[in-house]
Amino acid sequence: DSISNDQNQSSSSSSSSTSLYENTENTLAKMSSLASIGFAVGSQKLFLNIRHEMKDRTQAAPGSLSISLTMYGLAYVSVCLLAGPHPPSFLFDAIPSGMGRRVAGFMLWVHVAVSYAINSQAFCSSVDRIVGHRVKVGKLDERHRLRWGILTGCVAVASYLVANAIPFFKDLVALCGALTSIPLTLLLPGIFYRRVQMVPLCFPTLHSKLSFSLVAFSFVFMIVGLLGAVGSIAVDWKHHGGPFACH
């Protein structure tokens, strides 16, 4: 009887620990999903770039921006509704095998390639404008093409290392959302606004409650998403293989 009780207690503790571990994984997955939503919402900053390129920003810009945001929101909601109540973690997996999946895969590749080209060029241009022209080694401050080639090459190598260190699309999207999209789209604009208005950053005032709420929400959003993304990466490394593993 004592042996049987010990076995029952051991199996009970094992099942409870397994259940706790599964609940932790589910919580991390939900937090990671929030960061992915932040990544998707962060794409709206492209509309501001479009507005910046307009010749007349006072009349057509507000209307075009509202139309663009409305179309973006409707497309996002439509995809969520069409995905059904139990969509896969990677929405691409909902497409059945066949020619349609190949076409969708090619379109996804084009999307990623174009996004990388646009963002990497903007990033490299900013780095070169701020730091690049000051580099005196090898007369790089005068050799513009060589400097640009080195800079873009370093970015390409860094992108390759990051993509293979985190070879899970959903985790990489979540991490980018937590570290870049949420701060750039929500947190930093709120902080800059409060600095311009010369109000305390960490304390609400009578006329700055909305901006303070934005900063507080964005900070919590970023921390929760970052914890979820990092935790989800660790879980996937454990179950599917570590960095640079073949999946």
mmCIF file of C-alpha atoms in Angstrom:
data_model
loop_
_atom_site.group_PDB
_atom_site.id
_atom_site.type_symbol
_atom_site.label_atom_id
_atom_site.label_comp_id
_atom_site.label_asym_id
_atom_site.label_seq_id
_atom_site.Cartn_x
_atom_site.Cartn_y
_atom_site.Cartn_z
ATOM 1 C CA ASP A 1 0.000 0.000 0.000
ATOM 2 C CA SER A 2 2.806 2.403 0.838
ATOM 3 C CA ILE A 3 4.477 1.690 -2.521
ATOM 4 C CA SER A 4 1.185 2.286 -4.304
ATOM 5 C CA ASN A 5 0.657 5.569 -2.447
ATOM 6 C CA ASP A 6 4.180 6.701 -3.318
ATOM 7 C CA GLN A 7 3.559 5.897 -6.984
ATOM 8 C CA ASN A 8 0.258 7.775 -6.942
ATOM 9 C CA GLN A 9 1.871 10.798 -5.306
ATOM 10 C CA SER A 10 4.741 10.713 -7.792
ATOM 11 C CA SER A 11 2.409 10.527 -10.802
ATOM 12 C CA SER A 12 0.228 13.269 -9.332
ATOM 13 C CA SER A 13 3.196 15.606 -8.801
ATOM 14 C CA SER A 14 4.496 14.795 -12.281
ATOM 15 C CA SER A 15 1.143 15.556 -13.908
ATOM 16 C CA SER A 16 0.778 18.788 -11.934
ATOM 17 C CA SER A 17 4.269 19.935 -12.961
ATOM 18 C CA THR A 18 3.488 19.053 -16.586
ATOM 19 C CA SER A 19 0.246 20.987 -16.393
ATOM 20 C CA LEU A 20 2.041 23.978 -14.881
ATOM 21 C CA TYR A 21 4.658 23.867 -17.645
ATOM 22 C CA GLU A 22 1.980 23.722 -20.346
ATOM 23 C CA ASN A 23 0.140 26.647 -18.765
ATOM 24 C CA THR A 24 3.386 28.636 -18.734
ATOM 25 C CA GLU A 25 3.959 27.868 -22.417
ATOM 26 C CA ASN A 26 0.392 28.928 -23.256
ATOM 27 C CA THR A 27 0.843 32.189 -21.354
ATOM 28 C CA LEU A 28 4.120 32.908 -23.146
ATOM 29 C CA ALA A 29 2.469 32.149 -26.498
ATOM 30 C CA LYS A 30 -0.323 34.640 -25.759
ATOM 31 C CA MET A 31 2.173 37.312 -24.697
ATOM 32 C CA SER A 32 4.188 36.652 -27.844
ATOM 33 C CA SER A 33 1.031 37.040 -29.935
ATOM 34 C CA LEU A 34 0.541 40.507 -28.450
ATOM 35 C CA ALA A 35 4.006 41.461 -29.691
ATOM 36 C CA SER A 36 3.094 40.131 -33.149
ATOM 37 C CA ILE A 37 0.031 42.368 -33.136
ATOM 38 C CA GLY A 38 2.327 45.268 -32.264
ATOM 39 C CA PHE A 39 4.480 44.365 -35.269
ATOM 40 C CA ALA A 40 1.440 44.352 -37.561
ATOM 41 C CA VAL A 41 0.104 47.651 -36.220
ATOM 42 C CA GLY A 42 3.561 49.169 -36.606
ATOM 43 C CA SER A 43 3.217 48.932 -40.371
ATOM 44 C CA GLN A 44 0.881 51.930 -40.272
ATOM 45 C CA LYS A 45 3.914 54.227 -39.928
ATOM 46 C CA LEU A 46 4.458 53.679 -43.653
ATOM 47 C CA PHE A 47 1.373 55.830 -44.257
ATOM 48 C CA LEU A 48 3.162 58.738 -42.581
ATOM 49 C CA ASN A 49 6.041 58.261 -45.028
ATOM 50 C CA ILE A 50 3.530 58.438 -47.884
ATOM 51 C CA ARG A 51 2.090 61.631 -46.402
ATOM 52 C CA HIS A 52 5.576 63.114 -46.163
ATOM 53 C CA GLU A 53 6.084 62.591 -49.909
ATOM 54 C CA MET A 54 2.865 64.417 -50.838
ATOM 55 C CA LYS A 55 3.191 67.813 -52.463
ATOM 56 C CA ASP A 56 0.228 69.270 -50.579
ATOM 57 C CA ARG A 57 -0.017 67.864 -47.056
ATOM 58 C CA THR A 58 -2.769 70.147 -45.809
ATOM 59 C CA GLN A 59 -5.779 68.989 -47.863
ATOM 60 C CA ALA A 60 -5.364 65.564 -49.433
ATOM 61 C CA ALA A 61 -3.094 64.104 -46.747
ATOM 62 C CA PRO A 62 -5.588 63.818 -43.837
ATOM 63 C CA GLY A 63 -8.250 62.224 -46.024
ATOM 64 C CA SER A 64 -5.831 59.808 -47.683
ATOM 65 C CA LEU A 65 -4.356 58.858 -44.315
ATOM 66 C CA SER A 66 -7.781 58.084 -42.851
ATOM 67 C CA ILE A 67 -8.719 56.053 -45.943
ATOM 68 C CA SER A 68 -5.447 54.106 -45.759
ATOM 69 C CA LEU A 69 -5.834 53.349 -42.055
ATOM 70 C CA THR A 70 -9.463 52.280 -42.599
ATOM 71 C CA MET A 71 -8.496 49.920 -45.427
ATOM 72 C CA TYR A 72 -5.632 48.537 -43.337
ATOM 73 C CA GLY A 73 -7.943 47.924 -40.380
ATOM 74 C CA LEU A 74 -10.630 46.287 -42.531
ATOM 75 C CA ALA A 75 -8.075 44.008 -44.171
ATOM 76 C CA TYR A 76 -6.688 42.985 -40.770
ATOM 77 C CA VAL A 77 -10.148 42.266 -39.339
ATOM 78 C CA SER A 78 -11.154 40.353 -42.490
ATOM 79 C CA VAL A 79 -8.112 38.092 -42.241
ATOM 80 C CA CYS A 80 -8.845 37.408 -38.570
ATOM 81 C CA LEU A 81 -12.469 36.509 -39.346
ATOM 82 C CA LEU A 82 -11.605 34.328 -42.344
ATOM 83 C CA ALA A 83 -8.976 32.455 -40.309
ATOM 84 C CA GLY A 84 -11.725 30.885 -38.191
ATOM 85 C CA PRO A 85 -11.880 30.238 -34.450
ATOM 86 C CA HIS A 86 -8.728 28.081 -34.358
ATOM 87 C CA PRO A 87 -6.160 29.536 -36.788
ATOM 88 C CA PRO A 88 -2.636 28.065 -36.891
ATOM 89 C CA SER A 89 0.136 29.969 -35.158
ATOM 90 C CA PHE A 90 1.629 30.683 -38.584
ATOM 91 C CA LEU A 91 -1.318 31.783 -40.722
ATOM 92 C CA PHE A 92 0.438 30.565 -43.881
ATOM 93 C CA ASP A 93 -0.108 26.976 -42.648
ATOM 94 C CA ALA A 94 -3.857 27.421 -43.207
ATOM 95 C CA ILE A 95 -3.249 27.251 -46.979
ATOM 96 C CA PRO A 96 -3.550 23.656 -48.275
ATOM 97 C CA SER A 97 -0.732 22.075 -50.277
ATOM 98 C CA GLY A 98 -0.720 22.678 -54.008
ATOM 99 C CA MET A 99 -0.180 25.443 -56.503
ATOM 100 C CA GLY A 100 -2.035 27.980 -54.346
ATOM 101 C CA ARG A 101 0.403 27.418 -51.494
ATOM 102 C CA ARG A 102 3.371 27.825 -53.839
ATOM 103 C CA VAL A 103 1.983 31.086 -55.185
ATOM 104 C CA ALA A 104 1.351 32.325 -51.645
ATOM 105 C CA GLY A 105 4.881 31.307 -50.663
ATOM 106 C CA PHE A 106 6.342 33.243 -53.586
ATOM 107 C CA MET A 107 4.273 36.311 -52.691
ATOM 108 C CA LEU A 108 5.434 36.039 -49.076
ATOM 109 C CA TRP A 109 9.046 35.863 -50.277
ATOM 110 C CA VAL A 110 8.537 38.963 -52.424
ATOM 111 C CA HIS A 111 6.950 40.780 -49.485
ATOM 112 C CA VAL A 112 9.855 39.953 -47.169
ATOM 113 C CA ALA A 113 12.449 40.860 -49.828
ATOM 114 C CA VAL A 114 10.829 44.216 -50.609
ATOM 115 C CA SER A 115 10.358 45.019 -46.913
ATOM 116 C CA TYR A 116 14.006 44.203 -46.245
ATOM 117 C CA ALA A 117 15.135 46.359 -49.171
ATOM 118 C CA ILE A 118 13.069 49.356 -48.056
ATOM 119 C CA ASN A 119 13.933 49.182 -44.364
ATOM 120 C CA SER A 120 17.610 48.304 -44.823
ATOM 121 C CA GLN A 121 18.137 51.177 -47.252
ATOM 122 C CA ALA A 122 16.514 53.643 -44.857
ATOM 123 C CA PHE A 123 18.518 52.283 -41.919
ATOM 124 C CA CYS A 124 21.831 52.283 -43.791
ATOM 125 C CA SER A 125 21.184 55.794 -45.096
ATOM 126 C CA SER A 126 20.574 57.072 -41.565
ATOM 127 C CA VAL A 127 23.683 55.357 -40.167
ATOM 128 C CA ASP A 128 25.817 56.653 -43.031
ATOM 129 C CA ARG A 129 24.504 60.198 -42.573
ATOM 130 C CA ILE A 130 25.122 60.195 -38.818
ATOM 131 C CA VAL A 131 28.300 58.128 -38.465
ATOM 132 C CA GLY A 132 29.592 56.902 -41.819
ATOM 133 C CA HIS A 133 31.032 60.128 -43.169
ATOM 134 C CA ARG A 134 33.128 60.537 -40.012
ATOM 135 C CA VAL A 135 35.046 57.270 -40.468
ATOM 136 C CA LYS A 136 38.632 58.108 -41.416
ATOM 137 C CA VAL A 137 39.948 54.513 -41.586
ATOM 138 C CA GLY A 138 41.033 53.693 -45.130
ATOM 139 C CA LYS A 139 39.744 57.101 -46.217
ATOM 140 C CA LEU A 140 36.198 55.776 -46.054
ATOM 141 C CA ASP A 141 34.941 59.305 -45.496
ATOM 142 C CA GLU A 142 35.923 60.007 -49.115
ATOM 143 C CA ARG A 143 35.211 56.591 -50.677
ATOM 144 C CA HIS A 144 31.432 56.722 -50.635
ATOM 145 C CA ARG A 145 30.687 53.605 -52.692
ATOM 146 C CA LEU A 146 33.054 51.426 -50.673
ATOM 147 C CA ARG A 147 31.636 52.768 -47.408
ATOM 148 C CA TRP A 148 28.087 52.085 -48.585
ATOM 149 C CA GLY A 149 29.040 48.572 -49.703
ATOM 150 C CA ILE A 150 30.625 47.762 -46.333
ATOM 151 C CA LEU A 151 27.652 49.171 -44.444
ATOM 152 C CA THR A 152 25.003 47.297 -46.439
ATOM 153 C CA GLY A 153 27.120 44.124 -46.311
ATOM 154 C CA CYS A 154 27.326 44.299 -42.515
ATOM 155 C CA VAL A 155 23.566 44.774 -42.300
ATOM 156 C CA ALA A 156 23.001 41.781 -44.606
ATOM 157 C CA VAL A 157 25.304 39.555 -42.528
ATOM 158 C CA ALA A 158 23.665 40.721 -39.283
ATOM 159 C CA SER A 159 20.210 40.014 -40.738
ATOM 160 C CA TYR A 160 21.312 36.513 -41.776
ATOM 161 C CA LEU A 161 22.691 35.757 -38.307
ATOM 162 C CA VAL A 162 19.564 37.002 -36.534
ATOM 163 C CA ALA A 163 17.212 35.131 -38.883
ATOM 164 C CA ASN A 164 19.091 31.861 -38.386
ATOM 165 C CA ALA A 165 19.615 32.332 -34.661
ATOM 166 C CA ILE A 166 15.811 32.616 -34.360
ATOM 167 C CA PRO A 167 14.619 30.295 -37.168
ATOM 168 C CA PHE A 168 10.948 30.580 -36.218
ATOM 169 C CA PHE A 169 8.976 33.137 -38.207
ATOM 170 C CA LYS A 170 6.372 33.890 -35.557
ATOM 171 C CA ASP A 171 9.008 34.331 -32.841
ATOM 172 C CA LEU A 172 11.136 36.621 -34.983
ATOM 173 C CA VAL A 173 8.104 38.729 -35.880
ATOM 174 C CA ALA A 174 7.142 38.958 -32.201
ATOM 175 C CA LEU A 175 10.662 39.962 -31.165
ATOM 176 C CA CYS A 176 10.846 42.646 -33.880
ATOM 177 C CA GLY A 177 7.428 43.896 -32.826
ATOM 178 C CA ALA A 178 8.407 44.190 -29.168
ATOM 179 C CA LEU A 179 11.814 45.779 -29.772
ATOM 180 C CA THR A 180 11.052 48.051 -32.725
ATOM 181 C CA SER A 181 7.419 48.474 -33.797
ATOM 182 C CA ILE A 182 5.892 49.163 -30.390
ATOM 183 C CA PRO A 183 8.544 51.722 -29.320
ATOM 184 C CA LEU A 184 8.656 53.465 -32.714
ATOM 185 C CA THR A 185 4.890 53.553 -33.241
ATOM 186 C CA LEU A 186 3.548 54.106 -29.717
ATOM 187 C CA LEU A 187 6.134 54.714 -26.996
ATOM 188 C CA LEU A 188 8.579 57.200 -28.535
ATOM 189 C CA PRO A 189 5.903 59.485 -30.073
ATOM 190 C CA GLY A 190 4.283 59.787 -26.642
ATOM 191 C CA ILE A 191 7.627 60.526 -24.972
ATOM 192 C CA PHE A 192 8.610 63.101 -27.596
ATOM 193 C CA TYR A 193 5.220 64.795 -27.316
ATOM 194 C CA ARG A 194 5.589 65.141 -23.551
ATOM 195 C CA ARG A 195 9.107 66.508 -23.952
ATOM 196 C CA VAL A 196 7.888 69.110 -26.454
ATOM 197 C CA GLN A 197 5.031 70.084 -24.136
ATOM 198 C CA MET A 198 7.539 70.268 -21.251
ATOM 199 C CA VAL A 199 5.500 68.111 -18.895
ATOM 200 C CA PRO A 200 6.932 65.491 -16.495
ATOM 201 C CA LEU A 201 7.562 62.210 -18.272
ATOM 202 C CA CYS A 202 6.539 59.858 -15.463
ATOM 203 C CA PHE A 203 3.735 61.852 -13.851
ATOM 204 C CA PRO A 204 0.323 62.765 -15.327
ATOM 205 C CA THR A 205 -0.865 66.351 -15.289
ATOM 206 C CA LEU A 206 -4.291 67.832 -15.838
ATOM 207 C CA HIS A 207 -3.705 68.542 -19.529
ATOM 208 C CA SER A 208 -1.501 65.543 -20.383
ATOM 209 C CA LYS A 209 -3.487 62.536 -19.202
ATOM 210 C CA LEU A 210 -3.915 61.085 -22.686
ATOM 211 C CA SER A 211 -0.228 61.241 -23.577
ATOM 212 C CA PHE A 212 0.693 59.803 -20.175
ATOM 213 C CA SER A 213 -1.780 56.954 -20.725
ATOM 214 C CA LEU A 214 -0.192 56.286 -24.122
ATOM 215 C CA VAL A 215 3.315 56.163 -22.638
ATOM 216 C CA ALA A 216 2.239 53.898 -19.758
ATOM 217 C CA PHE A 217 0.283 51.557 -22.036
ATOM 218 C CA SER A 218 3.101 51.387 -24.578
ATOM 219 C CA PHE A 219 5.688 50.606 -21.921
ATOM 220 C CA VAL A 220 3.617 47.754 -20.464
ATOM 221 C CA PHE A 221 2.789 46.553 -23.988
ATOM 222 C CA MET A 222 6.493 46.471 -24.883
ATOM 223 C CA ILE A 223 7.590 44.653 -21.707
ATOM 224 C CA VAL A 224 4.833 42.025 -21.913
ATOM 225 C CA GLY A 225 5.496 41.424 -25.594
ATOM 226 C CA LEU A 226 9.260 41.207 -25.097
ATOM 227 C CA LEU A 227 8.936 38.696 -22.252
ATOM 228 C CA GLY A 228 6.525 36.627 -24.321
ATOM 229 C CA ALA A 229 8.750 36.710 -27.413
ATOM 230 C CA VAL A 230 11.900 35.717 -25.520
ATOM 231 C CA GLY A 231 10.038 32.991 -23.621
ATOM 232 C CA SER A 232 8.482 31.638 -26.807
ATOM 233 C CA ILE A 233 11.897 31.550 -28.486
ATOM 234 C CA ALA A 234 13.314 29.541 -25.563
ATOM 235 C CA VAL A 235 10.403 27.085 -25.739
ATOM 236 C CA ASP A 236 10.807 26.593 -29.495
ATOM 237 C CA TRP A 237 14.558 26.150 -29.130
ATOM 238 C CA LYS A 238 13.855 23.386 -26.628
ATOM 239 C CA HIS A 239 11.207 21.575 -28.682
ATOM 240 C CA HIS A 240 12.359 22.185 -32.271
ATOM 241 C CA GLY A 241 16.115 22.747 -32.098
ATOM 242 C CA GLY A 242 18.500 25.534 -31.212
ATOM 243 C CA PRO A 243 19.969 28.366 -33.254
ATOM 244 C CA PHE A 244 21.209 27.479 -36.756
ATOM 245 C CA ALA A 245 19.547 24.065 -36.501
ATOM 246 C CA CYS A 246 17.888 22.573 -39.577
ATOM 247 C CA HIS A 247 14.100 22.545 -39.156
#
